[in-house]
Coordinates of C-alpha atoms in Angstrom, one line a residue:
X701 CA 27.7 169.4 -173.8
X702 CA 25.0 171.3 -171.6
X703 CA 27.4 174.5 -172.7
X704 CA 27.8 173.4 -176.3
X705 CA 23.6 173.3 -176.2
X706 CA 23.3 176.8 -174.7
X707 CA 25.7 178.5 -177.2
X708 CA 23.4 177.3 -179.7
X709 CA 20.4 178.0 -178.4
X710 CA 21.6 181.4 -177.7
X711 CA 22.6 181.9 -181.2
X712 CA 19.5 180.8 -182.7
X713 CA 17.6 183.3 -180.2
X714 CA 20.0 186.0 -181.2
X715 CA 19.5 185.4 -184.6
X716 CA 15.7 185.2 -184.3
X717 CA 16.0 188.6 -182.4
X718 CA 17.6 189.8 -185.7
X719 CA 15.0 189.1 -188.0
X720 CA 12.5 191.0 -186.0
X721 CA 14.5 193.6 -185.2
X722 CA 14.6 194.1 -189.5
X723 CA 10.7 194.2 -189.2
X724 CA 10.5 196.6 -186.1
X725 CA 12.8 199.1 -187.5
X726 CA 10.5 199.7 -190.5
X727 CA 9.0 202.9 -189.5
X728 CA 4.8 202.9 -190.7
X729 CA 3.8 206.0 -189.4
X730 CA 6.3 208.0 -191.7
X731 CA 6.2 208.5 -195.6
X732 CA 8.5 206.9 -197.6
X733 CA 7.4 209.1 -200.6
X734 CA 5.6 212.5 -200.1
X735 CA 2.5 213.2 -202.8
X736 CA 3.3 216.8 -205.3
X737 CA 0.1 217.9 -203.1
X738 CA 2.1 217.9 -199.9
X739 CA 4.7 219.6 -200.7
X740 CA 3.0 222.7 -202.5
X741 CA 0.8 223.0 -199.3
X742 CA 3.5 223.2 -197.4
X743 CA 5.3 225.5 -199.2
X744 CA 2.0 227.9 -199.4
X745 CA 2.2 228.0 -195.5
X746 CA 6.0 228.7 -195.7
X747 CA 5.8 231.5 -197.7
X748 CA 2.8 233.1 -195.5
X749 CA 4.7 232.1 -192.6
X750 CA 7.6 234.2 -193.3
X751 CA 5.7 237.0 -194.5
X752 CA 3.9 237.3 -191.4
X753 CA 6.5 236.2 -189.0
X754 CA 8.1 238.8 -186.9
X755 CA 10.7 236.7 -185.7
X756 CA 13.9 239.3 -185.2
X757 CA 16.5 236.9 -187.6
X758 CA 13.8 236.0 -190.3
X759 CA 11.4 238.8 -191.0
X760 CA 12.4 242.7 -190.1
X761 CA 10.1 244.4 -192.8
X762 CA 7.9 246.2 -190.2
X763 CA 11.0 247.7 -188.5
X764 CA 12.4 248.7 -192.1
X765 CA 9.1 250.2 -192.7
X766 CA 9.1 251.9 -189.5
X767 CA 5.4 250.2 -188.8
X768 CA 7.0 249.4 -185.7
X769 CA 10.4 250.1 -183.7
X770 CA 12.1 248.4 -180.7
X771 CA 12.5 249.4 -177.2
X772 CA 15.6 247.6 -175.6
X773 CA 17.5 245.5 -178.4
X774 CA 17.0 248.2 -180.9
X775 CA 19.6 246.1 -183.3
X776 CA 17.4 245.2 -186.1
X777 CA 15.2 248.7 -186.4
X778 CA 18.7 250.4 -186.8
X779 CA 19.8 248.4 -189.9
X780 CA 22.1 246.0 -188.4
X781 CA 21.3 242.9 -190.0
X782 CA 24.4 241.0 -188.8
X783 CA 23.7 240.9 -185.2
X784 CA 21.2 237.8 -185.9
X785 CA 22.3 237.0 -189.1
X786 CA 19.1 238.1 -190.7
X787 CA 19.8 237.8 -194.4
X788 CA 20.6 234.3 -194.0
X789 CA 17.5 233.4 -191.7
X790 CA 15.2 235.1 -194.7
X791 CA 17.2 233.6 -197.7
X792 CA 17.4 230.3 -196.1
X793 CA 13.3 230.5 -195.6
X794 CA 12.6 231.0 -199.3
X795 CA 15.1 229.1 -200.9
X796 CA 14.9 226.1 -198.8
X797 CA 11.1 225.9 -197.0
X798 CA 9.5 227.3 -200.1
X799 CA 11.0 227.2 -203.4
X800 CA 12.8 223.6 -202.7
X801 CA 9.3 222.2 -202.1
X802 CA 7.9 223.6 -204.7
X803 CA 10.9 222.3 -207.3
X804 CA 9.7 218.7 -206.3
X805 CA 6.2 219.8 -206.9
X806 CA 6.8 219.8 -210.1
X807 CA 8.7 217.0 -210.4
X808 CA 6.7 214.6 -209.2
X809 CA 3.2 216.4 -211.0
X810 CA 5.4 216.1 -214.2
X811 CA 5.9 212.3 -213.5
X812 CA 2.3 211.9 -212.4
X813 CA 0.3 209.1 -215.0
X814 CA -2.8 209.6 -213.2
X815 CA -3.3 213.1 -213.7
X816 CA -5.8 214.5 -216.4
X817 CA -3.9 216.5 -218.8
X818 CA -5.7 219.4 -217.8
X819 CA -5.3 218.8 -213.6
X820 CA -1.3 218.2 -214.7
X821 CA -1.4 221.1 -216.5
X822 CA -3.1 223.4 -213.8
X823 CA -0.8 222.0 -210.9
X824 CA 2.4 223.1 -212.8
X825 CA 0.7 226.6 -213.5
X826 CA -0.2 226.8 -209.6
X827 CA 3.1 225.7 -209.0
X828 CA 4.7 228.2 -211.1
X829 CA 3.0 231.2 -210.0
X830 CA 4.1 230.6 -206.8
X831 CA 7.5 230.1 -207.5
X832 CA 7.6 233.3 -209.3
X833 CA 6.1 235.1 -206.4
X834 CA 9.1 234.1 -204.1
X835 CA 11.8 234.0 -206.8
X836 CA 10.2 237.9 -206.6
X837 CA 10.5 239.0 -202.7
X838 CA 14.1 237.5 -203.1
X839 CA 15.3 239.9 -206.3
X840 CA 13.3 242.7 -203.9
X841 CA 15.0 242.5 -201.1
X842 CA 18.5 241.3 -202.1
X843 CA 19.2 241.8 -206.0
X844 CA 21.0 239.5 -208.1
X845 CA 20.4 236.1 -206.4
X846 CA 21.0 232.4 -207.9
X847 CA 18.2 231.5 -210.4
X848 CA 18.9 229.3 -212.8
X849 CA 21.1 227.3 -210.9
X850 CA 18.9 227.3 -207.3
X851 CA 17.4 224.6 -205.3
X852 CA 19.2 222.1 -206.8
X853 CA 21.0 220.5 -203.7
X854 CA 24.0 218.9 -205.6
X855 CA 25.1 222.3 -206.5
X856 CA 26.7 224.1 -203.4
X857 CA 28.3 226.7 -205.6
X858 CA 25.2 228.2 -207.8
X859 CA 25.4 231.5 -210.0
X860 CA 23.8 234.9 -209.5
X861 CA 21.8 236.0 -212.0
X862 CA 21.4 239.6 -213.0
X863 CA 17.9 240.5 -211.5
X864 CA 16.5 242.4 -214.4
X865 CA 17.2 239.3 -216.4
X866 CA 15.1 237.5 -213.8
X867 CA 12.4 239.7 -213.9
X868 CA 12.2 239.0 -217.9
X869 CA 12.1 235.3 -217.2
X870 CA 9.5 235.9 -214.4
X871 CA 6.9 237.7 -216.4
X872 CA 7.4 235.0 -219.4
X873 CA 6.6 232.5 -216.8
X874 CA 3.6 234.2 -215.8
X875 CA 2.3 234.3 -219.1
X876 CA 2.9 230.8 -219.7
X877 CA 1.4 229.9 -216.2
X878 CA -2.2 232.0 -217.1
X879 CA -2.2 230.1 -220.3
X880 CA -2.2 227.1 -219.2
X881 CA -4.7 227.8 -216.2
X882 CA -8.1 225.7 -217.0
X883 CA -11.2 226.7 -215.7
X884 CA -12.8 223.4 -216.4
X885 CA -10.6 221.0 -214.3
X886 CA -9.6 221.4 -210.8
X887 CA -5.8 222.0 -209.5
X888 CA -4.3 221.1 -205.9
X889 CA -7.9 221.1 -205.0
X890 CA -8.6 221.5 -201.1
X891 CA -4.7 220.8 -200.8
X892 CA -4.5 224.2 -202.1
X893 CA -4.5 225.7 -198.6
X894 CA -4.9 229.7 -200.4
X895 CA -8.2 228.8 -201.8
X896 CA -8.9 225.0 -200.5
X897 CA -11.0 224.2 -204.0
X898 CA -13.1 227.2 -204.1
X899 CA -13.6 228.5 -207.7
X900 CA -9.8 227.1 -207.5
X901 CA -8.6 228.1 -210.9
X902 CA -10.6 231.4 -211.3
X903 CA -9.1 232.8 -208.5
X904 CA -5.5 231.3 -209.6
X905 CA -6.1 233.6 -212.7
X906 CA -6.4 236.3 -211.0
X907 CA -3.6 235.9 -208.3
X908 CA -1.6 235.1 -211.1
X909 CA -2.2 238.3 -213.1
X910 CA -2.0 240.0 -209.8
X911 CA 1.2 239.2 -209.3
X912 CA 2.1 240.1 -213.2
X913 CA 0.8 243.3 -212.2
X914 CA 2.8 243.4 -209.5
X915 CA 6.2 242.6 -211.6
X916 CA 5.0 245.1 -214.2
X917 CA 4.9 248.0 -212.2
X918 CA 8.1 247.9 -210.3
X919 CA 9.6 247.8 -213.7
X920 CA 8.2 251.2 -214.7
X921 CA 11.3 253.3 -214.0
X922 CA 13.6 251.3 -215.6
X923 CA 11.8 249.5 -218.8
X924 CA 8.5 251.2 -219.3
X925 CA 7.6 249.6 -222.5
X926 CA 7.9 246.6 -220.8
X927 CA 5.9 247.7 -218.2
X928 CA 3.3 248.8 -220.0
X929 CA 3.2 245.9 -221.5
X930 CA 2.5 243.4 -218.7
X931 CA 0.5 245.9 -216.5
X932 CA -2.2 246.4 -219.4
X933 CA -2.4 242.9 -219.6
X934 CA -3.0 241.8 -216.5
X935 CA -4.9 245.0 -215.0
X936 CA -8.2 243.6 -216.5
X937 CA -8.0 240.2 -214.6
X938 CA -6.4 240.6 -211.5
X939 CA -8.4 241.3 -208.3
X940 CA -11.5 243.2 -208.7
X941 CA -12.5 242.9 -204.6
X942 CA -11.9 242.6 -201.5
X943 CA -13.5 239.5 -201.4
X944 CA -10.4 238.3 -204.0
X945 CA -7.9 238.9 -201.6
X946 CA -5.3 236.6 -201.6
X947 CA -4.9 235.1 -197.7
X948 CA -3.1 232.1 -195.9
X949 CA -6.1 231.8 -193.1
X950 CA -4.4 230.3 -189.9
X951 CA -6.2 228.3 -187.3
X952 CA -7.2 229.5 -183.6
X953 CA -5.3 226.6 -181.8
X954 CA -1.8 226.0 -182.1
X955 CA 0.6 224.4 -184.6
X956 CA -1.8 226.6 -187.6
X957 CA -1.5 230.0 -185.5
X958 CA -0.3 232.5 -187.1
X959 CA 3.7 232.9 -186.3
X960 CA 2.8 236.9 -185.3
X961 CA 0.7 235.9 -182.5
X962 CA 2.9 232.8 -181.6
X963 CA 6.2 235.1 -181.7
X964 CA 4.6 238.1 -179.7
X965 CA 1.5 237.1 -177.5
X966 CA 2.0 232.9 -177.0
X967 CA 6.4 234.3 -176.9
X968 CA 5.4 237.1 -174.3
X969 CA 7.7 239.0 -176.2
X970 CA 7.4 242.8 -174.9
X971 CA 9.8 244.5 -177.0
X972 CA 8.5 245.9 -180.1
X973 CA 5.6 249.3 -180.6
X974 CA 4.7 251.4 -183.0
X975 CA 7.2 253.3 -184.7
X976 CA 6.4 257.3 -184.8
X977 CA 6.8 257.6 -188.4
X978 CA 3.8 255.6 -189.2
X979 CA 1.6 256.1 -186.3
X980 CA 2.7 260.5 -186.5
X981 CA 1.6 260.2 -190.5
X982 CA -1.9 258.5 -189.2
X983 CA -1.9 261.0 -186.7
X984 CA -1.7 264.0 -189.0
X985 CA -4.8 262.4 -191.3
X986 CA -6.6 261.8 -188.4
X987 CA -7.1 257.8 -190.3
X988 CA -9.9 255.9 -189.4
X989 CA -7.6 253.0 -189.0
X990 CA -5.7 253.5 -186.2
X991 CA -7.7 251.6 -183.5
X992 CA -7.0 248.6 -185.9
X993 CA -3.7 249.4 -186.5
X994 CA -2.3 250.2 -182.6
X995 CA -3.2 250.4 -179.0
X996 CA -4.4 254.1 -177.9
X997 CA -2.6 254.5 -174.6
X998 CA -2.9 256.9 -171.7
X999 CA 0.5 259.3 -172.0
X1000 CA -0.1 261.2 -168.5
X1001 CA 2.3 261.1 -165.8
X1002 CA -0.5 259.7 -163.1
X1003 CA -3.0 258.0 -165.1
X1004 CA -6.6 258.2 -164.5
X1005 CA -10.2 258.1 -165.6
X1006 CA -11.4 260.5 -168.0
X1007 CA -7.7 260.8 -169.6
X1008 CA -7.2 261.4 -173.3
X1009 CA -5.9 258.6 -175.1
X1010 CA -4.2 259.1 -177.9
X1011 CA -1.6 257.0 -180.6
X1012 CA 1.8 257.1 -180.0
X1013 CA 4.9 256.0 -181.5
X1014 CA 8.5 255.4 -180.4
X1015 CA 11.5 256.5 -181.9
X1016 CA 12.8 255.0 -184.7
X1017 CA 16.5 252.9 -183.6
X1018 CA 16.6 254.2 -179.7
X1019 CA 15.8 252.9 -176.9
X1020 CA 12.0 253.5 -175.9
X1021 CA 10.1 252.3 -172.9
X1022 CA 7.5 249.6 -173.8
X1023 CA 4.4 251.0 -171.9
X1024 CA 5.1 254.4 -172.9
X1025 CA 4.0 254.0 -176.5
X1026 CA 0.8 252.0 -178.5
X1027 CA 1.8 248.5 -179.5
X1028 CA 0.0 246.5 -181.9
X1029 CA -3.6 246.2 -181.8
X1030 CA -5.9 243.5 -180.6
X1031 CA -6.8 243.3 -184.1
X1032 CA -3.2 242.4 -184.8
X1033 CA -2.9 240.0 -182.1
X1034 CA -5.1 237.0 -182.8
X1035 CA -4.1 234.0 -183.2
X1036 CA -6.1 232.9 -186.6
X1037 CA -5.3 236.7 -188.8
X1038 CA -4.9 235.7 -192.0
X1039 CA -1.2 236.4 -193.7
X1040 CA -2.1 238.3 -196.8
X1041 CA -0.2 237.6 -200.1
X1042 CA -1.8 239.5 -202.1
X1043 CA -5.3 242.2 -202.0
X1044 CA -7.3 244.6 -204.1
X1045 CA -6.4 248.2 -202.1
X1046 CA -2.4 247.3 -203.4
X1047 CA -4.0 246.4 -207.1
X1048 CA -6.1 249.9 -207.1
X1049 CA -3.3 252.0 -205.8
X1050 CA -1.3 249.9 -209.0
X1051 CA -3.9 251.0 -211.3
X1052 CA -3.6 254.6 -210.3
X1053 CA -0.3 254.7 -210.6
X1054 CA -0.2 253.4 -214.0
X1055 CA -3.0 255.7 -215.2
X1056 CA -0.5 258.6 -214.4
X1057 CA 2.4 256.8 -216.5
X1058 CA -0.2 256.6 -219.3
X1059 CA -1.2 253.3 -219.8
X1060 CA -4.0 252.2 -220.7
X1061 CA -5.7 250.2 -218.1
X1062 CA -9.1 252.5 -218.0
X1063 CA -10.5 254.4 -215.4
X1064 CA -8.9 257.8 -213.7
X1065 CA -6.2 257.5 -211.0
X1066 CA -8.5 259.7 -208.3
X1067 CA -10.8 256.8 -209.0
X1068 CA -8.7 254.1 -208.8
X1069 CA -7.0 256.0 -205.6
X1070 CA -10.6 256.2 -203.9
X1071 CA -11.0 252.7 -204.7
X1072 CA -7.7 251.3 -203.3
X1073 CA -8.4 253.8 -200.1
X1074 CA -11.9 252.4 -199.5
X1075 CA -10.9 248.5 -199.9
X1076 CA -8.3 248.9 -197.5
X1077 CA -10.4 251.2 -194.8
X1078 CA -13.3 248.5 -195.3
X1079 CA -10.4 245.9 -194.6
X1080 CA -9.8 247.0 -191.6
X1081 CA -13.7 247.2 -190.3
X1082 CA -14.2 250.9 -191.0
X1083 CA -17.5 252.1 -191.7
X1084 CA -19.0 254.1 -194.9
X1085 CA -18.4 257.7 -192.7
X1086 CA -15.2 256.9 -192.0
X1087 CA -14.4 256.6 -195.5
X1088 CA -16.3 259.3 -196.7
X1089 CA -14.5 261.9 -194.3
X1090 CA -11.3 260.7 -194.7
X1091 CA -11.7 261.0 -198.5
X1092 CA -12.7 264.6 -197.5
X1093 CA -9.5 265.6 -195.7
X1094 CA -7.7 267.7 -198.3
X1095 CA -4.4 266.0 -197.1
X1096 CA -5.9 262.9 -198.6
X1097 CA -7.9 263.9 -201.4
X1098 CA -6.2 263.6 -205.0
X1099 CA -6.4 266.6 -206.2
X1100 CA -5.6 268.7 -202.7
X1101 CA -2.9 266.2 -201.0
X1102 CA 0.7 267.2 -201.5
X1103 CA 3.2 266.1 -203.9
X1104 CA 3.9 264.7 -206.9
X1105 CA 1.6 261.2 -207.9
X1106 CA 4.3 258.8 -206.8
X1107 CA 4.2 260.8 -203.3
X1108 CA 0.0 260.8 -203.1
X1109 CA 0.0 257.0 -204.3
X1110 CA 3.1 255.9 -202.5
X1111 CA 2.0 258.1 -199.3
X1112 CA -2.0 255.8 -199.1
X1113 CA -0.4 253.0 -200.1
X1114 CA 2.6 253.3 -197.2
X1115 CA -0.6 253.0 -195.1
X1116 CA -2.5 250.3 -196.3
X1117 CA 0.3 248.4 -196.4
X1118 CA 0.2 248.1 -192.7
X1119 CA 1.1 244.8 -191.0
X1120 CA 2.8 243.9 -194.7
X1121 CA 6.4 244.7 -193.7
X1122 CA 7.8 243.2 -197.3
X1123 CA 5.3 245.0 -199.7
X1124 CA 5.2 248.2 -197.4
X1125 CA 9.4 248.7 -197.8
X1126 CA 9.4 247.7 -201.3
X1127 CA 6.9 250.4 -202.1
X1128 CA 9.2 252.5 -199.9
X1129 CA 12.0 251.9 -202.3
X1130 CA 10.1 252.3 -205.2
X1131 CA 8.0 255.2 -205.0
X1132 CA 10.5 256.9 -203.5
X1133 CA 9.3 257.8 -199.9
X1134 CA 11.4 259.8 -198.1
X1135 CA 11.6 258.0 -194.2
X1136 CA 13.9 259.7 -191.4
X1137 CA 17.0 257.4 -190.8
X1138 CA 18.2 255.7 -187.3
X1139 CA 20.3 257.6 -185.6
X1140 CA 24.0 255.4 -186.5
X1141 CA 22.8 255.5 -190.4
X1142 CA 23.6 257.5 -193.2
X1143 CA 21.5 255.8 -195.4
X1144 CA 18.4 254.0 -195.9
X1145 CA 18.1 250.2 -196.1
X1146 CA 17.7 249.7 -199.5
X1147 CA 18.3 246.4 -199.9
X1148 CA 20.0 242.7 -197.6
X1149 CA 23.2 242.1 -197.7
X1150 CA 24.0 238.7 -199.2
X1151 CA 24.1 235.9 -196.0
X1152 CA 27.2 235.3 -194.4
X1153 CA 27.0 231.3 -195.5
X1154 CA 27.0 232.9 -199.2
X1155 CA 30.3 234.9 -198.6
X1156 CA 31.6 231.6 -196.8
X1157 CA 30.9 228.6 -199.2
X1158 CA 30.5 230.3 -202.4
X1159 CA 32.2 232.8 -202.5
X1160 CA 33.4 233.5 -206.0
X1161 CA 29.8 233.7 -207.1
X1162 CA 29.4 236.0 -204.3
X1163 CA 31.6 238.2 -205.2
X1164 CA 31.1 238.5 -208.3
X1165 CA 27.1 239.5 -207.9
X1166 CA 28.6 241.9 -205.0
X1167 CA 30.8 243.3 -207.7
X1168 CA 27.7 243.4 -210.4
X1169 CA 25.3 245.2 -208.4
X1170 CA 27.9 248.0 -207.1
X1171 CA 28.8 246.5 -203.8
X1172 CA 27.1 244.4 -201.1
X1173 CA 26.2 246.9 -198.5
X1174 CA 22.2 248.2 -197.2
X1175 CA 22.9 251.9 -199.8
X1176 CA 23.1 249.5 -203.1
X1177 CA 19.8 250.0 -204.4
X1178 CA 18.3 247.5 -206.9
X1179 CA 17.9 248.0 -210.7
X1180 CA 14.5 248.8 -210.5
X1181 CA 15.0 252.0 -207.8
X1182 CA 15.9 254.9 -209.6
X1183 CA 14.1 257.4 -206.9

């Protein structure tokens, strides 16, 4: 009997332990359902986060730029994007941090009863912006890429789109987007981490026509109607200042650091310096913003006090000796420098460019080139002589400096565009800047291959957008490049 009793009793203990095992395993500290607001600020920080990374498989802009170069595994600054699977790091990082979160932003705004009409309506239009802005890096730095058929996770086989097709449906959504944009109700409010509720939907406006801008003027080889069209529109209302600048501002103590310092001074990583063909260009304009840009370093063989220091890059995909050339610049290496999406210097250099194509967007294109030259030397702390001189220079001036428009524009801009790997190689492409290739290349990188995981799980989409675009290889340029 005694064991008859105990079975029970055991029983009835095990199946009390049950029921409050049911209770325990409830997890209260995680969400069961995450807010719209959530997700878009998350996928803000995403997209700044892989702009300013320098992580070698995510984010090799400044090497394709030739802002900087590597000293030992020299991989990545001579176009091999295999070695760490590059392509699929950065297409992974858009498409899945970014533009995933953003697609269930909008979902869940749409579905949201307690919105105003007009916060609703400004939420989608933040939303949207955004979205164009990343579905545009991909087109940029890839070319046809899935569009209408992306981020939805039950579809492991999507399309490619053609990316001038995409570029139509991006500028339509922008002008949808600014006209839905109301002034008198707020948006994401402080969740918007870009602006955290500070004249919110102003400066929406103008990042939004900022980026039309943007899309309008890489289109002006290849559809300048179009063009025209979009960049008139929008020139009046994007940024007029630097104090518009568009900006993801990271935090001093770690998680919120910015992922350059956290990949190169928390990493200890000692591999990358400045590449020559940036730092020899600065060199040869004597610019104001080298001690922002790079370290000055001591080049003789016995170093000692009194010694000229001067800027120095290393070659571009060889090996170079880390302490023999500048590195980035203390400037450059805090933890809390803002990851810049967008600023007035890229708008002005924009607007001068599209004063020499003749549209109308007011104003002269010296003008607008002194302007964009200014913001960015004020930028970067310079004071009202350095400006002034450097405008002097007749290597810099607009009507002295060499070349055709696209090579005096495309030449400041290079510069400005420092510490912006992205925009810095897509202006590259675009304007047609001529930069001297690695040593085991016979061309310029002029776009990513597709990812390996494309070529593996979807690969009769991927071959036929390899196909469409004249093969999937780094020479293929994009619809848009016609230099």
């Amino acid at each position: 009997m005694k064991k008859i009793i105990l079975t029970l009793l055991t029983a009835m203990a095990l199946s009390g332990c049950v029921k409050k095992d049911e209770s325990l395993n409830n997890d209260t500290k995680s969400a069961t359902a995450v807010p719209a607001s959530t997700l878009f600020s998350y996928a803000e920080k995403q997209l700044s986060d892989v702009l300013a990374t320098s992580a070698y498989n995510v984010n090799i802009f400044r090497l394709t730029a030739q802002q900087w170069t590597e000293t030992t595994a020299i991989s990545e600054s001579d176009y091999d994007l295999k070695l760490r699977n590059v392509p699929d790091g950065f297409w992974n990082a858009i498409y899945v941090n970014v533009l995933r979160n953003l697609y269930e932003a909008n979902k869940l705004t749409e579905a949201d009863v307690t919105l105003s009409a007009a916060q609703k309506s400004n939420q989608l239009a933040q939303i949207n912006i955004l979205e164009v802005y990343a579905y545009a890096v991909l087109v940029n730095t890839f070319g046809n890429i899935p569009y209408t058929q992306a981020v939805d996770y039950t579809n492991t086989t999507p399309k490619y789109d053609d990316a001038s097709q995409i570029y139509d449906s991006l500028l339509s959504r922008l002008d949808d987007a600014l006209s839905k944009l109301n002034t008198s109700a707020p948006g994401f409010n402080t969740a918007d981490l870009l602006f955290n509720g500070t004249n919110e939907i102003s400066s929406w406006k103008k990042f939004g026509n900022t980026v039309k801008l943007k899309v309008g003027i890489t289109l002006a080889d290849v559809e300048p109607a179009k063009a025209q069209l979009a960049v008139e529109a929008a020139a009046p209302n994007a940024l007029q200042s630097n104090a518009d600048n568009v900006s993801f501002n990271y935090l001093t103590t770690t998680p919120n650091t910015n992922p350059l310092w956290v990949d190169q001074v928390q990493g200890h990583l000692i591999d990358y310096v400045a590449g020559a063909t940036l730092v020899d260009l600065l060199n040869s304009l004597n610019d104001p913003r080298r001690p922002a840009y790079y370290t000055a370093i001591d080049t003789n063989a016995t170093p000692q006090a009194g010694d000229l220091l001067v800027y120095k890059g290393g070659a571009i995909g060889k090996v170079n000796t880390y302490n023999k050339f500048s590195t980035f610049s203390n400037t450059i290496a805090q933890p809390n420098l803002p990851s810049l999406l967008a600023d007035y210097s890229e708008v002005e250099f924009d607007l001068a460019e599209a004063v020499e194509r003749g549209f109308n967007v007011g104003g002269t294109a010296e003008q607008h080139y002194i302007n964009a030259i200014t913001a960015s030397i004020n930028y970067w702390g310079g004071s009202a002589n350095d400006i002034s001189t450097y405008l002097a220079n007749p290597k810099v001036a607009y009507a002295t400096a060499t070349g055709s428009y696209k090579l005096k524009i495309g030449t400041q801009k290079y510069i400005a565009l420092y510490n912006r790997g992205y925009e810095a190689w897509t202006e590259i492409r675009r304007l047609g800047l001529v930069l001297p290739l690695p040593p085991n290349q016979t061309s310029y990188l002029n776009r990513f291959t597709y990812p390996i995981t494309e070529q593996n799980v979807n690969q009769a989409n991927y071959s036929q957008a390899a196909a469409a675009i004249g093969g999937d290889n780094i020479a293929t340029k994009l619809f848009w490049d016609k230099n």
